[in-house]
Amino acid sequence: MKILKTLFLFFSTVLLSHAQENQDVVIKTQQLSDNVYMLTGQGGNIGLSIGDDGVFMIDDQFARLTPKILDAIRALSDKPIQYLVNTHWHGDHTGGNDNIAKQGAKIIAHDNVYQRLSTSTPKTPKEALPVITFNDKLHIHINGEDVLVFHVDNAHTDGDALLYFPESNVLHTGDTFFNKLYPYIDLDSGGSVNGYIDAVKKALIVVDDDTKIIPGHGVLGTKKEYQFFLSMLEDLKSKVLAEIALGKTEDEVAVNSDITKTYDDLGYSWAFINSEKIRRTFYKSLKE
């Protein structure tokens, strides 16, 4: 009886915590052009195109936030969600897939996103899987403008997609940009330091000084901020490679705070990726 009571109290606390967490999340809307918007809440930043053709959506955060996200969308349009593009497979960007699909949206993603979601544990519901996949690039024509979708190899994961709206001059980078934060490079999902750097360089080709950049995480960005992010990646790569050349071990690099001091002082550490973890990630990826 005592064990049952303890379990009851534990699960009650967990449920209360999740309920409180959900209640505290506010979905904020930021208009970037006549018909392109950015939604922030908890998880990956959402992009929206709103127009006569309906709603075009990029990423969907967590399932429990779908009602709030739909409220934010309905405040902009009463038209159906036609398409949802997943920038990669992580749950903070795809957690609402099932819910959004039930709204009638067709899910689009890179081939590797389908592969990872369809073989994940726990099993992803069929309704949450992409129904349209692509290998390299894709053009979508909706709401009076083109959307250029392009894949970058082995960056944040092996299935990253970036989306550019030329007429609106808005780029959604997915998690190939963490604005003013250390990035998460998922080595277990095919991500790599070199691929990540190449992805940022590729993305910077299509933007100009007026481009509004929706990062995967962090505040709305500019070309200058994306360039600084690239310089940080290249700086960390250079410093970690120098340590590797000296025969330093992963643990030795992990405790060497001088490598990341410039960015630690700027507050780039966050809950999921602190300075030690980013040093370990760079070491593991570059050592290979």
JSON list of N, CA and C in Angstrom, two decimals, residues 48-125:
[
{"chain": "A", "resi": 48, "resn": "LEU", "atom": "N", "xyz": [5.21, 30.00, -40.98]},
{"chain": "A", "resi": 48, "resn": "LEU", "atom": "CA", "xyz": [3.90, 29.91, -41.60]},
{"chain": "A", "resi": 48, "resn": "LEU", "atom": "C", "xyz": [3.83, 30.79, -42.84]},
{"chain": "A", "resi": 49, "resn": "SER", "atom": "N", "xyz": [3.19, 30.29, -43.87]},
{"chain": "A", "resi": 49, "resn": "SER", "atom": "CA", "xyz": [2.77, 31.12, -45.00]},
{"chain": "A", "resi": 49, "resn": "SER", "atom": "C", "xyz": [1.25, 31.10, -45.02]},
{"chain": "A", "resi": 50, "resn": "ILE", "atom": "N", "xyz": [0.67, 32.29, -45.00]},
{"chain": "A", "resi": 50, "resn": "ILE", "atom": "CA", "xyz": [-0.79, 32.43, -44.94]},
{"chain": "A", "resi": 50, "resn": "ILE", "atom": "C", "xyz": [-1.28, 33.12, -46.21]},
{"chain": "A", "resi": 51, "resn": "GLY", "atom": "N", "xyz": [-2.28, 32.57, -46.86]},
{"chain": "A", "resi": 51, "resn": "GLY", "atom": "CA", "xyz": [-2.80, 33.21, -48.06]},
{"chain": "A", "resi": 51, "resn": "GLY", "atom": "C", "xyz": [-4.05, 32.53, -48.59]},
{"chain": "A", "resi": 52, "resn": "ASP", "atom": "N", "xyz": [-4.41, 32.87, -49.81]},
{"chain": "A", "resi": 52, "resn": "ASP", "atom": "CA", "xyz": [-5.64, 32.36, -50.41]},
{"chain": "A", "resi": 52, "resn": "ASP", "atom": "C", "xyz": [-5.63, 30.85, -50.57]},
{"chain": "A", "resi": 53, "resn": "ASP", "atom": "N", "xyz": [-4.45, 30.27, -50.76]},
{"chain": "A", "resi": 53, "resn": "ASP", "atom": "CA", "xyz": [-4.36, 28.82, -50.95]},
{"chain": "A", "resi": 53, "resn": "ASP", "atom": "C", "xyz": [-4.50, 28.04, -49.65]},
{"chain": "A", "resi": 54, "resn": "GLY", "atom": "N", "xyz": [-4.38, 28.72, -48.55]},
{"chain": "A", "resi": 54, "resn": "GLY", "atom": "CA", "xyz": [-4.45, 28.05, -47.25]},
{"chain": "A", "resi": 54, "resn": "GLY", "atom": "C", "xyz": [-3.21, 28.31, -46.43]},
{"chain": "A", "resi": 55, "resn": "VAL", "atom": "N", "xyz": [-2.96, 27.43, -45.47]},
{"chain": "A", "resi": 55, "resn": "VAL", "atom": "CA", "xyz": [-1.83, 27.59, -44.55]},
{"chain": "A", "resi": 55, "resn": "VAL", "atom": "C", "xyz": [-0.73, 26.60, -44.92]},
{"chain": "A", "resi": 56, "resn": "PHE", "atom": "N", "xyz": [0.46, 27.11, -45.04]},
{"chain": "A", "resi": 56, "resn": "PHE", "atom": "CA", "xyz": [1.66, 26.30, -45.27]},
{"chain": "A", "resi": 56, "resn": "PHE", "atom": "C", "xyz": [2.50, 26.42, -44.00]},
{"chain": "A", "resi": 57, "resn": "MET", "atom": "N", "xyz": [2.86, 25.28, -43.40]},
{"chain": "A", "resi": 57, "resn": "MET", "atom": "CA", "xyz": [3.44, 25.26, -42.07]},
{"chain": "A", "resi": 57, "resn": "MET", "atom": "C", "xyz": [4.81, 24.58, -42.08]},
{"chain": "A", "resi": 58, "resn": "ILE", "atom": "N", "xyz": [5.73, 25.12, -41.30]},
{"chain": "A", "resi": 58, "resn": "ILE", "atom": "CA", "xyz": [7.06, 24.52, -41.15]},
{"chain": "A", "resi": 58, "resn": "ILE", "atom": "C", "xyz": [7.26, 24.17, -39.69]},
{"chain": "A", "resi": 59, "resn": "ASP", "atom": "N", "xyz": [7.33, 22.88, -39.40]},
{"chain": "A", "resi": 59, "resn": "ASP", "atom": "CA", "xyz": [7.52, 22.32, -38.04]},
{"chain": "A", "resi": 59, "resn": "ASP", "atom": "C", "xyz": [6.31, 22.60, -37.14]},
{"chain": "A", "resi": 60, "resn": "ASP", "atom": "N", "xyz": [6.22, 21.83, -36.03]},
{"chain": "A", "resi": 60, "resn": "ASP", "atom": "CA", "xyz": [5.00, 21.90, -35.22]},
{"chain": "A", "resi": 60, "resn": "ASP", "atom": "C", "xyz": [5.20, 21.69, -33.72]},
{"chain": "A", "resi": 61, "resn": "GLN", "atom": "N", "xyz": [6.46, 21.74, -33.25]},
{"chain": "A", "resi": 61, "resn": "GLN", "atom": "CA", "xyz": [6.76, 21.65, -31.81]},
{"chain": "A", "resi": 61, "resn": "GLN", "atom": "C", "xyz": [6.22, 20.35, -31.19]},
{"chain": "A", "resi": 62, "resn": "PHE", "atom": "N", "xyz": [5.66, 20.44, -29.98]},
{"chain": "A", "resi": 62, "resn": "PHE", "atom": "CA", "xyz": [5.24, 19.23, -29.24]},
{"chain": "A", "resi": 62, "resn": "PHE", "atom": "C", "xyz": [3.72, 19.02, -29.36]},
{"chain": "A", "resi": 63, "resn": "ALA", "atom": "N", "xyz": [3.31, 17.77, -29.29]},
{"chain": "A", "resi": 63, "resn": "ALA", "atom": "CA", "xyz": [1.90, 17.43, -29.47]},
{"chain": "A", "resi": 63, "resn": "ALA", "atom": "C", "xyz": [1.00, 18.16, -28.47]},
{"chain": "A", "resi": 64, "resn": "ARG", "atom": "N", "xyz": [1.45, 18.27, -27.23]},
{"chain": "A", "resi": 64, "resn": "ARG", "atom": "CA", "xyz": [0.60, 18.88, -26.21]},
{"chain": "A", "resi": 64, "resn": "ARG", "atom": "C", "xyz": [0.35, 20.37, -26.46]},
{"chain": "A", "resi": 65, "resn": "LEU", "atom": "N", "xyz": [1.16, 20.98, -27.33]},
{"chain": "A", "resi": 65, "resn": "LEU", "atom": "CA", "xyz": [1.00, 22.40, -27.62]},
{"chain": "A", "resi": 65, "resn": "LEU", "atom": "C", "xyz": [0.13, 22.66, -28.85]},
{"chain": "A", "resi": 66, "resn": "THR", "atom": "N", "xyz": [-0.29, 21.60, -29.54]},
{"chain": "A", "resi": 66, "resn": "THR", "atom": "CA", "xyz": [-1.06, 21.78, -30.77]},
{"chain": "A", "resi": 66, "resn": "THR", "atom": "C", "xyz": [-2.28, 22.67, -30.60]},
{"chain": "A", "resi": 67, "resn": "PRO", "atom": "N", "xyz": [-3.09, 22.52, -29.55]},
{"chain": "A", "resi": 67, "resn": "PRO", "atom": "CA", "xyz": [-4.25, 23.41, -29.42]},
{"chain": "A", "resi": 67, "resn": "PRO", "atom": "C", "xyz": [-3.87, 24.89, -29.39]},
{"chain": "A", "resi": 68, "resn": "LYS", "atom": "N", "xyz": [-2.80, 25.22, -28.68]},
{"chain": "A", "resi": 68, "resn": "LYS", "atom": "CA", "xyz": [-2.36, 26.62, -28.63]},
{"chain": "A", "resi": 68, "resn": "LYS", "atom": "C", "xyz": [-1.83, 27.08, -29.98]},
{"chain": "A", "resi": 69, "resn": "ILE", "atom": "N", "xyz": [-1.10, 26.19, -30.65]},
{"chain": "A", "resi": 69, "resn": "ILE", "atom": "CA", "xyz": [-0.56, 26.54, -31.96]},
{"chain": "A", "resi": 69, "resn": "ILE", "atom": "C", "xyz": [-1.70, 26.76, -32.96]},
{"chain": "A", "resi": 70, "resn": "LEU", "atom": "N", "xyz": [-2.70, 25.89, -32.93]},
{"chain": "A", "resi": 70, "resn": "LEU", "atom": "CA", "xyz": [-3.85, 26.05, -33.82]},
{"chain": "A", "resi": 70, "resn": "LEU", "atom": "C", "xyz": [-4.60, 27.35, -33.53]},
{"chain": "A", "resi": 71, "resn": "ASP", "atom": "N", "xyz": [-4.71, 27.72, -32.26]},
{"chain": "A", "resi": 71, "resn": "ASP", "atom": "CA", "xyz": [-5.35, 28.99, -31.91]},
{"chain": "A", "resi": 71, "resn": "ASP", "atom": "C", "xyz": [-4.60, 30.16, -32.54]},
{"chain": "A", "resi": 72, "resn": "ALA", "atom": "N", "xyz": [-3.26, 30.08, -32.49]},
{"chain": "A", "resi": 72, "resn": "ALA", "atom": "CA", "xyz": [-2.44, 31.15, -33.07]},
{"chain": "A", "resi": 72, "resn": "ALA", "atom": "C", "xyz": [-2.61, 31.21, -34.59]},
{"chain": "A", "resi": 73, "resn": "ILE", "atom": "N", "xyz": [-2.71, 30.04, -35.22]},
{"chain": "A", "resi": 73, "resn": "ILE", "atom": "CA", "xyz": [-2.91, 30.00, -36.68]},
{"chain": "A", "resi": 73, "resn": "ILE", "atom": "C", "xyz": [-4.29, 30.52, -37.04]},
{"chain": "A", "resi": 74, "resn": "ARG", "atom": "N", "xyz": [-5.30, 30.12, -36.28]},
{"chain": "A", "resi": 74, "resn": "ARG", "atom": "CA", "xyz": [-6.68, 30.54, -36.58]},
{"chain": "A", "resi": 74, "resn": "ARG", "atom": "C", "xyz": [-6.86, 32.04, -36.40]},
{"chain": "A", "resi": 75, "resn": "ALA", "atom": "N", "xyz": [-6.01, 32.65, -35.58]},
{"chain": "A", "resi": 75, "resn": "ALA", "atom": "CA", "xyz": [-6.06, 34.11, -35.44]},
{"chain": "A", "resi": 75, "resn": "ALA", "atom": "C", "xyz": [-5.58, 34.81, -36.71]},
{"chain": "A", "resi": 76, "resn": "LEU", "atom": "N", "xyz": [-4.86, 34.07, -37.57]},
{"chain": "A", "resi": 76, "resn": "LEU", "atom": "CA", "xyz": [-4.35, 34.61, -38.82]},
{"chain": "A", "resi": 76, "resn": "LEU", "atom": "C", "xyz": [-5.17, 34.20, -40.03]},
{"chain": "A", "resi": 77, "resn": "SER", "atom": "N", "xyz": [-5.76, 33.00, -39.97]},
{"chain": "A", "resi": 77, "resn": "SER", "atom": "CA", "xyz": [-6.50, 32.48, -41.12]},
{"chain": "A", "resi": 77, "resn": "SER", "atom": "C", "xyz": [-7.48, 31.41, -40.70]},
{"chain": "A", "resi": 78, "resn": "ASP", "atom": "N", "xyz": [-8.61, 31.38, -41.38]},
{"chain": "A", "resi": 78, "resn": "ASP", "atom": "CA", "xyz": [-9.58, 30.31, -41.13]},
{"chain": "A", "resi": 78, "resn": "ASP", "atom": "C", "xyz": [-9.50, 29.24, -42.22]},
{"chain": "A", "resi": 79, "resn": "LYS", "atom": "N", "xyz": [-8.49, 29.36, -43.08]},
{"chain": "A", "resi": 79, "resn": "LYS", "atom": "CA", "xyz": [-8.32, 28.38, -44.16]},
{"chain": "A", "resi": 79, "resn": "LYS", "atom": "C", "xyz": [-7.59, 27.14, -43.63]},
{"chain": "A", "resi": 80, "resn": "PRO", "atom": "N", "xyz": [-7.73, 26.01, -44.31]},
{"chain": "A", "resi": 80, "resn": "PRO", "atom": "CA", "xyz": [-7.11, 24.77, -43.82]},
{"chain": "A", "resi": 80, "resn": "PRO", "atom": "C", "xyz": [-5.58, 24.79, -43.93]},
{"chain": "A", "resi": 81, "resn": "ILE", "atom": "N", "xyz": [-4.95, 23.98, -43.10]},
{"chain": "A", "resi": 81, "resn": "ILE", "atom": "CA", "xyz": [-3.51, 23.77, -43.21]},
{"chain": "A", "resi": 81, "resn": "ILE", "atom": "C", "xyz": [-3.29, 22.77, -44.34]},
{"chain": "A", "resi": 82, "resn": "GLN", "atom": "N", "xyz": [-2.69, 23.23, -45.41]},
{"chain": "A", "resi": 82, "resn": "GLN", "atom": "CA", "xyz": [-2.53, 22.39, -46.59]},
{"chain": "A", "resi": 82, "resn": "GLN", "atom": "C", "xyz": [-1.31, 21.49, -46.50]},
{"chain": "A", "resi": 83, "resn": "TYR", "atom": "N", "xyz": [-0.18, 22.07, -46.08]},
{"chain": "A", "resi": 83, "resn": "TYR", "atom": "CA", "xyz": [1.07, 21.32, -46.03]},
{"chain": "A", "resi": 83, "resn": "TYR", "atom": "C", "xyz": [1.83, 21.63, -44.76]},
{"chain": "A", "resi": 84, "resn": "LEU", "atom": "N", "xyz": [2.55, 20.63, -44.27]},
{"chain": "A", "resi": 84, "resn": "LEU", "atom": "CA", "xyz": [3.46, 20.78, -43.14]},
{"chain": "A", "resi": 84, "resn": "LEU", "atom": "C", "xyz": [4.81, 20.20, -43.56]},
{"chain": "A", "resi": 85, "resn": "VAL", "atom": "N", "xyz": [5.86, 21.00, -43.49]},
{"chain": "A", "resi": 85, "resn": "VAL", "atom": "CA", "xyz": [7.21, 20.53, -43.78]},
{"chain": "A", "resi": 85, "resn": "VAL", "atom": "C", "xyz": [7.96, 20.34, -42.47]},
{"chain": "A", "resi": 86, "resn": "ASN", "atom": "N", "xyz": [8.55, 19.16, -42.29]},
{"chain": "A", "resi": 86, "resn": "ASN", "atom": "CA", "xyz": [9.43, 18.91, -41.14]},
{"chain": "A", "resi": 86, "resn": "ASN", "atom": "C", "xyz": [10.87, 19.21, -41.57]},
{"chain": "A", "resi": 87, "resn": "THR", "atom": "N", "xyz": [11.55, 20.09, -40.84]},
{"chain": "A", "resi": 87, "resn": "THR", "atom": "CA", "xyz": [12.93, 20.41, -41.19]},
{"chain": "A", "resi": 87, "resn": "THR", "atom": "C", "xyz": [13.89, 19.29, -40.81]},
{"chain": "A", "resi": 88, "resn": "HIS", "atom": "N", "xyz": [13.50, 18.42, -39.90]},
{"chain": "A", "resi": 88, "resn": "HIS", "atom": "CA", "xyz": [14.25, 17.20, -39.56]},
{"chain": "A", "resi": 88, "resn": "HIS", "atom": "C", "xyz": [13.36, 16.37, -38.64]},
{"chain": "A", "resi": 89, "resn": "TRP", "atom": "N", "xyz": [13.89, 15.32, -38.04]},
{"chain": "A", "resi": 89, "resn": "TRP", "atom": "CA", "xyz": [13.01, 14.34, -37.40]},
{"chain": "A", "resi": 89, "resn": "TRP", "atom": "C", "xyz": [12.82, 14.52, -35.89]},
{"chain": "A", "resi": 90, "resn": "HIS", "atom": "N", "xyz": [13.54, 15.40, -35.24]},
{"chain": "A", "resi": 90, "resn": "HIS", "atom": "CA", "xyz": [13.46, 15.52, -33.78]},
{"chain": "A", "resi": 90, "resn": "HIS", "atom": "C", "xyz": [12.07, 15.91, -33.29]},
{"chain": "A", "resi": 91, "resn": "GLY", "atom": "N", "xyz": [11.72, 15.38, -32.12]},
{"chain": "A", "resi": 91, "resn": "GLY", "atom": "CA", "xyz": [10.38, 15.52, -31.58]},
{"chain": "A", "resi": 91, "resn": "GLY", "atom": "C", "xyz": [9.94, 16.93, -31.26]},
{"chain": "A", "resi": 92, "resn": "ASP", "atom": "N", "xyz": [10.89, 17.83, -31.01]},
{"chain": "A", "resi": 92, "resn": "ASP", "atom": "CA", "xyz": [10.49, 19.22, -30.73]},
{"chain": "A", "resi": 92, "resn": "ASP", "atom": "C", "xyz": [10.14, 19.98, -32.00]},
{"chain": "A", "resi": 93, "resn": "HIS", "atom": "N", "xyz": [10.27, 19.30, -33.15]},
{"chain": "A", "resi": 93, "resn": "HIS", "atom": "CA", "xyz": [9.87, 19.86, -34.45]},
{"chain": "A", "resi": 93, "resn": "HIS", "atom": "C", "xyz": [8.78, 19.03, -35.11]},
{"chain": "A", "resi": 94, "resn": "THR", "atom": "N", "xyz": [8.62, 17.77, -34.69]},
{"chain": "A", "resi": 94, "resn": "THR", "atom": "CA", "xyz": [7.66, 16.87, -35.33]},
{"chain": "A", "resi": 94, "resn": "THR", "atom": "C", "xyz": [6.62, 16.30, -34.36]},
{"chain": "A", "resi": 95, "resn": "GLY", "atom": "N", "xyz": [6.69, 16.72, -33.10]},
{"chain": "A", "resi": 95, "resn": "GLY", "atom": "CA", "xyz": [5.81, 16.12, -32.09]},
{"chain": "A", "resi": 95, "resn": "GLY", "atom": "C", "xyz": [4.33, 16.30, -32.36]},
{"chain": "A", "resi": 96, "resn": "GLY", "atom": "N", "xyz": [3.99, 17.37, -33.09]},
{"chain": "A", "resi": 96, "resn": "GLY", "atom": "CA", "xyz": [2.58, 17.62, -33.39]},
{"chain": "A", "resi": 96, "resn": "GLY", "atom": "C", "xyz": [2.13, 17.07, -34.73]},
{"chain": "A", "resi": 97, "resn": "ASN", "atom": "N", "xyz": [2.97, 16.28, -35.40]},
{"chain": "A", "resi": 97, "resn": "ASN", "atom": "CA", "xyz": [2.64, 15.78, -36.75]},
{"chain": "A", "resi": 97, "resn": "ASN", "atom": "C", "xyz": [1.28, 15.11, -36.82]},
{"chain": "A", "resi": 98, "resn": "ASP", "atom": "N", "xyz": [1.04, 14.21, -35.89]},
{"chain": "A", "resi": 98, "resn": "ASP", "atom": "CA", "xyz": [-0.21, 13.46, -35.88]},
{"chain": "A", "resi": 98, "resn": "ASP", "atom": "C", "xyz": [-1.40, 14.41, -35.80]},
{"chain": "A", "resi": 99, "resn": "ASN", "atom": "N", "xyz": [-1.31, 15.38, -34.90]},
{"chain": "A", "resi": 99, "resn": "ASN", "atom": "CA", "xyz": [-2.41, 16.34, -34.71]},
{"chain": "A", "resi": 99, "resn": "ASN", "atom": "C", "xyz": [-2.62, 17.20, -35.94]},
{"chain": "A", "resi": 100, "resn": "ILE", "atom": "N", "xyz": [-1.53, 17.66, -36.54]},
{"chain": "A", "resi": 100, "resn": "ILE", "atom": "CA", "xyz": [-1.65, 18.53, -37.71]},
{"chain": "A", "resi": 100, "resn": "ILE", "atom": "C", "xyz": [-2.15, 17.74, -38.92]},
{"chain": "A", "resi": 101, "resn": "ALA", "atom": "N", "xyz": [-1.73, 16.48, -39.04]},
{"chain": "A", "resi": 101, "resn": "ALA", "atom": "CA", "xyz": [-2.23, 15.64, -40.12]},
{"chain": "A", "resi": 101, "resn": "ALA", "atom": "C", "xyz": [-3.74, 15.45, -40.01]},
{"chain": "A", "resi": 102, "resn": "LYS", "atom": "N", "xyz": [-4.24, 15.37, -38.79]},
{"chain": "A", "resi": 102, "resn": "LYS", "atom": "CA", "xyz": [-5.68, 15.21, -38.58]},
{"chain": "A", "resi": 102, "resn": "LYS", "atom": "C", "xyz": [-6.45, 16.46, -38.97]},
{"chain": "A", "resi": 103, "resn": "GLN", "atom": "N", "xyz": [-5.73, 17.57, -39.13]},
{"chain": "A", "resi": 103, "resn": "GLN", "atom": "CA", "xyz": [-6.35, 18.81, -39.63]},
{"chain": "A", "resi": 103, "resn": "GLN", "atom": "C", "xyz": [-6.44, 18.80, -41.16]},
{"chain": "A", "resi": 104, "resn": "GLY", "atom": "N", "xyz": [-5.87, 17.74, -41.76]},
{"chain": "A", "resi": 104, "resn": "GLY", "atom": "CA", "xyz": [-5.92, 17.62, -43.21]},
{"chain": "A", "resi": 104, "resn": "GLY", "atom": "C", "xyz": [-4.63, 17.96, -43.93]},
{"chain": "A", "resi": 105, "resn": "ALA", "atom": "N", "xyz": [-3.58, 18.28, -43.17]},
{"chain": "A", "resi": 105, "resn": "ALA", "atom": "CA", "xyz": [-2.31, 18.67, -43.79]},
{"chain": "A", "resi": 105, "resn": "ALA", "atom": "C", "xyz": [-1.57, 17.46, -44.36]},
{"chain": "A", "resi": 106, "resn": "LYS", "atom": "N", "xyz": [-0.89, 17.67, -45.47]},
{"chain": "A", "resi": 106, "resn": "LYS", "atom": "CA", "xyz": [0.02, 16.67, -46.03]},
{"chain": "A", "resi": 106, "resn": "LYS", "atom": "C", "xyz": [1.42, 16.98, -45.51]},
{"chain": "A", "resi": 107, "resn": "ILE", "atom": "N", "xyz": [2.10, 15.97, -44.96]},
{"chain": "A", "resi": 107, "resn": "ILE", "atom": "CA", "xyz": [3.42, 16.17, -44.36]},
{"chain": "A", "resi": 107, "resn": "ILE", "atom": "C", "xyz": [4.52, 15.90, -45.39]},
{"chain": "A", "resi": 108, "resn": "ILE", "atom": "N", "xyz": [5.47, 16.83, -45.46]},
{"chain": "A", "resi": 108, "resn": "ILE", "atom": "CA", "xyz": [6.59, 16.75, -46.39]},
{"chain": "A", "resi": 108, "resn": "ILE", "atom": "C", "xyz": [7.89, 16.74, -45.59]},
{"chain": "A", "resi": 109, "resn": "ALA", "atom": "N", "xyz": [8.86, 15.93, -46.02]},
{"chain": "A", "resi": 109, "resn": "ALA", "atom": "CA", "xyz": [10.16, 15.91, -45.34]},
{"chain": "A", "resi": 109, "resn": "ALA", "atom": "C", "xyz": [11.19, 15.22, -46.23]},
{"chain": "A", "resi": 110, "resn": "HIS", "atom": "N", "xyz": [12.44, 15.31, -45.82]},
{"chain": "A", "resi": 110, "resn": "HIS", "atom": "CA", "xyz": [13.50, 14.60, -46.53]},
{"chain": "A", "resi": 110, "resn": "HIS", "atom": "C", "xyz": [13.32, 13.09, -46.35]},
{"chain": "A", "resi": 111, "resn": "ASP", "atom": "N", "xyz": [13.85, 12.33, -47.30]},
{"chain": "A", "resi": 111, "resn": "ASP", "atom": "CA", "xyz": [13.75, 10.87, -47.25]},
{"chain": "A", "resi": 111, "resn": "ASP", "atom": "C", "xyz": [14.22, 10.31, -45.90]},
{"chain": "A", "resi": 112, "resn": "ASN", "atom": "N", "xyz": [15.32, 10.85, -45.36]},
{"chain": "A", "resi": 112, "resn": "ASN", "atom": "CA", "xyz": [15.87, 10.32, -44.11]},
{"chain": "A", "resi": 112, "resn": "ASN", "atom": "C", "xyz": [14.99, 10.61, -42.90]},
{"chain": "A", "resi": 113, "resn": "VAL", "atom": "N", "xyz": [14.18, 11.67, -42.98]},
{"chain": "A", "resi": 113, "resn": "VAL", "atom": "CA", "xyz": [13.23, 11.95, -41.90]},
{"chain": "A", "resi": 113, "resn": "VAL", "atom": "C", "xyz": [12.18, 10.85, -41.85]},
{"chain": "A", "resi": 114, "resn": "TYR", "atom": "N", "xyz": [11.67, 10.48, -43.02]},
{"chain": "A", "resi": 114, "resn": "TYR", "atom": "CA", "xyz": [10.70, 9.38, -43.07]},
{"chain": "A", "resi": 114, "resn": "TYR", "atom": "C", "xyz": [11.33, 8.11, -42.50]},
{"chain": "A", "resi": 115, "resn": "GLN", "atom": "N", "xyz": [12.55, 7.83, -42.92]},
{"chain": "A", "resi": 115, "resn": "GLN", "atom": "CA", "xyz": [13.22, 6.61, -42.48]},
{"chain": "A", "resi": 115, "resn": "GLN", "atom": "C", "xyz": [13.38, 6.59, -40.96]},
{"chain": "A", "resi": 116, "resn": "ARG", "atom": "N", "xyz": [13.80, 7.70, -40.38]},
{"chain": "A", "resi": 116, "resn": "ARG", "atom": "CA", "xyz": [14.03, 7.74, -38.93]},
{"chain": "A", "resi": 116, "resn": "ARG", "atom": "C", "xyz": [12.72, 7.71, -38.14]},
{"chain": "A", "resi": 117, "resn": "LEU", "atom": "N", "xyz": [11.74, 8.46, -38.60]},
{"chain": "A", "resi": 117, "resn": "LEU", "atom": "CA", "xyz": [10.45, 8.45, -37.90]},
{"chain": "A", "resi": 117, "resn": "LEU", "atom": "C", "xyz": [9.77, 7.09, -37.99]},
{"chain": "A", "resi": 118, "resn": "SER", "atom": "N", "xyz": [9.86, 6.45, -39.14]},
{"chain": "A", "resi": 118, "resn": "SER", "atom": "CA", "xyz": [9.16, 5.18, -39.34]},
{"chain": "A", "resi": 118, "resn": "SER", "atom": "C", "xyz": [9.82, 4.02, -38.60]},
{"chain": "A", "resi": 119, "resn": "THR", "atom": "N", "xyz": [11.07, 4.19, -38.17]},
{"chain": "A", "resi": 119, "resn": "THR", "atom": "CA", "xyz": [11.77, 3.11, -37.46]},
{"chain": "A", "resi": 119, "resn": "THR", "atom": "C", "xyz": [12.09, 3.50, -36.02]},
{"chain": "A", "resi": 120, "resn": "SER", "atom": "N", "xyz": [11.51, 4.59, -35.55]},
{"chain": "A", "resi": 120, "resn": "SER", "atom": "CA", "xyz": [11.84, 5.08, -34.21]},
{"chain": "A", "resi": 120, "resn": "SER", "atom": "C", "xyz": [11.16, 4.24, -33.13]},
{"chain": "A", "resi": 121, "resn": "THR", "atom": "N", "xyz": [11.70, 4.32, -31.94]},
{"chain": "A", "resi": 121, "resn": "THR", "atom": "CA", "xyz": [11.10, 3.69, -30.76]},
{"chain": "A", "resi": 121, "resn": "THR", "atom": "C", "xyz": [10.88, 4.77, -29.70]},
{"chain": "A", "resi": 122, "resn": "PRO", "atom": "N", "xyz": [9.65, 4.97, -29.20]},
{"chain": "A", "resi": 122, "resn": "PRO", "atom": "CA", "xyz": [8.44, 4.22, -29.56]},
{"chain": "A", "resi": 122, "resn": "PRO", "atom": "C", "xyz": [8.01, 4.49, -31.00]},
{"chain": "A", "resi": 123, "resn": "LYS", "atom": "N", "xyz": [7.22, 3.62, -31.52]},
{"chain": "A", "resi": 123, "resn": "LYS", "atom": "CA", "xyz": [6.81, 3.66, -32.93]},
{"chain": "A", "resi": 123, "resn": "LYS", "atom": "C", "xyz": [6.01, 4.93, -33.22]},
{"chain": "A", "resi": 124, "resn": "THR", "atom": "N", "xyz": [6.35, 5.59, -34.30]},
{"chain": "A", "resi": 124, "resn": "THR", "atom": "CA", "xyz": [5.63, 6.77, -34.73]},
{"chain": "A", "resi": 124, "resn": "THR", "atom": "C", "xyz": [4.32, 6.35, -35.40]},
{"chain": "A", "resi": 125, "resn": "PRO", "atom": "N", "xyz": [3.19, 6.96, -35.00]},
{"chain": "A", "resi": 125, "resn": "PRO", "atom": "CA", "xyz": [1.92, 6.62, -35.67]},
{"chain": "A", "resi": 125, "resn": "PRO", "atom": "C", "xyz": [2.00, 6.88, -37.16]}
]
